Amino acid sequence: MKQALGMKRGAVAAAVMMLLALAGCHGKSPAVDTTPVAHPFGDEVKLRQHLVQVALAREPADRIIRGATVLDVVTREWLPNQDIVIAGERIALVGDAGTWPGQASEIIDASGEYAVPGFGESHKHIESTYLTPEYEAALVIPRGNTWTIEDSHEISNVVGTHDVDFWLRAEKAGSPLKIFPSIGSATPPTIYEHGGGYYGYREMADFIEHDPSRVISLGEVMDWPAVSAPPSELGDGRGRIWEMIDATMDHRAVVEGHGSGLVKVDEINAFAASGLSSDHEARLAQEGLDKLRRGVFIEARVDLMRTLFPALIQHGLQDWSNVSVTTDDRDVLATQQLGSMDYNIRTAIESGVPPEIAYQMGSYNTARHFHLESILGSISPGRYADVVLLSDPKTVAITRVFVNGKLASKGTDYLLPIPKIDYPAWAHNTVNIGRALRADDFAIRAPAGRQEVKVALMEPFWFAPDFITDTLPVQADGTVVADPQRGIIKVAVVDRYHGHGDSTPSIAKMFWRNTGPKTPGSALASSQSHDLHNIWVIGNDDAAMALAVNTIADLHGGWVLVSGGKVVATVKLDIGGLMTQRPVDEVAGEMEALHNAADAMDWIGAPGLPDRMRFAFLTASPWKWQLVAPYDGNPIGFVNVTNGQTHAVVW
């Protein structure tokens, strides 16, 4: 054995010597070419090289914010009398006031003020404000919000492959709000819905590869039935969501979650095990704690903060780094009245959270979760110079906001120009219902010869395993109509993507309870209908419903309120049927007029505009039965989205 091993070693050595000889080395190591090759450094490295020289006072700075008490969100301590030295859009140095020996073009006195990093949304649908990104900037930057993780499955269902292009246009045109598109996983939301986009593995990979510095995550994964199904049951398109997860993980990006209704410990474990890294849908304090314990990043909305945060304080939580505060959905009028991220942080403080932790949850924690902490989330060298100055950190009293090194707002006044953006036709012309609708298109007909029928009933946010049933009389013409005095209204979902020319339009219709107008001849319609954004309409009169939907089509999207057979209020949302490219006050004024017109009407249940109806057609967990636009195999459109079971709406 030893002899054989020696022969093998000898053969290997001989072979090596032969190769060296053939290479002309004659037993010496081959020569290494040490000729330097010029490397074309990228923009980020060039910028960092400049920051180094500014920090060392070898090159001048653009401005210094001098004398503020700076919050270090990493160590959670206030550092008094600090200078923030800014070069271009970034911070070059943070240190004791007056000690940096370099020169700056401008010195801004911030003595007596407190400086915190620009606020970042961990989960927001900008579409829900009704504003395009350049006008969103004017709304939220004075309220401290300088960057946003945009969960884009609203516009993605409208513009399809143009998703990232849409979100980055404003910043390329000069808008200072930094938007990071989180690609809409719910495109489409379920296999029972078909809109303007379809995303699988290739689409997700293409988005990330197109701009990996901005496309950093997959938006909230909502299709829990598909995620939790055995792999053997992922046929017929149900595996699409796993394709997107696969592409995201292949590119080392972040997979965002949506854990609504998942409160049992085994479900929470399964949720975390799937790779879904976050949840903004927790509603119960214990649920939030249980998810934190399983490594889920909690994106807390205001409704959760008031219960979860006192519970976490009582629990003695020391490390809050896996918690953020966020908005999710808030329209322009509500934002004017309540605030943006400033309202979220203020609510956290009012819920007992120390201000240092509250500001950390509004900036640094989110940046770390999305692997953006090298450029965002703290007042630190190399990061964007997004600085919020406060007169009182406990009340989030904002005095000035700097974005990308420039003064962007004083108080609530936005100071920067709003760029003019020419959005393409694919963003404008998105409502296609075919022909003008007629009252008869909304009629629900009973089986022949019946004087009374059973009806399937739903109501907003009905999560029970079974729908409700009731009875309604049949009219002389064979139709079944709403009975608002009993709290029963007609609801319809109109396909706004595919059109059908002069043929029968694609409309699903049924009866709901506990919502809708009582005033005769009334209807309310909107093309804001999370998540697919078909047109929904509720009403007590078929002609009023037709008028409302036709007006939506004329506007290319929006809200329409009909009372007494006449249009009494509209909100035009002509970009994707979701947003509008108009000033904040103008859009907020239309929303206020819509609410005022609704206040003059009678409604089933609570008075006033039922604006949360725009979320009532979701098909994510925990929804079961839902009304969707008709599709192949289900001309009625009433379906259990967890298993595909269908049912008649009258029988």
XYZ file of C-alpha atoms in Angstrom, residues 130-131 331-333 336 555 557-561 568-574 579-598 609:
40
model
C -54.981 59.486 -4.126
C -51.848 61.442 -5.116
C -56.027 59.326 2.126
C -54.989 62.911 1.472
C -57.733 64.476 3.593
C -53.950 66.674 6.305
C -63.428 60.435 -15.247
C -61.359 56.555 -12.389
C -62.309 58.003 -9.035
C -65.269 58.303 -6.674
C -68.848 59.176 -7.650
C -71.823 59.777 -5.377
C -73.741 65.199 -6.300
C -69.972 64.678 -5.804
C -66.959 63.334 -7.663
C -63.274 62.784 -6.994
C -61.256 62.404 -10.178
C -58.511 59.748 -10.013
C -57.331 59.614 -13.600
C -54.388 58.614 -8.151
C -54.452 62.088 -9.604
C -51.719 64.479 -10.683
C -53.085 67.553 -8.921
C -52.207 69.737 -5.918
C -52.835 68.437 -2.412
C -55.420 71.050 -1.438
C -57.444 70.529 -4.609
C -57.736 66.777 -4.109
C -58.373 67.123 -0.381
C -61.104 69.644 -1.227
C -62.825 67.152 -3.519
C -62.650 64.508 -0.816
C -64.118 66.919 1.734
C -66.937 67.812 -0.680
C -67.644 64.091 -1.154
C -67.893 63.587 2.601
C -70.094 66.653 2.979
C -72.478 65.456 0.261
C -72.656 62.052 1.921
C -69.598 58.134 3.587
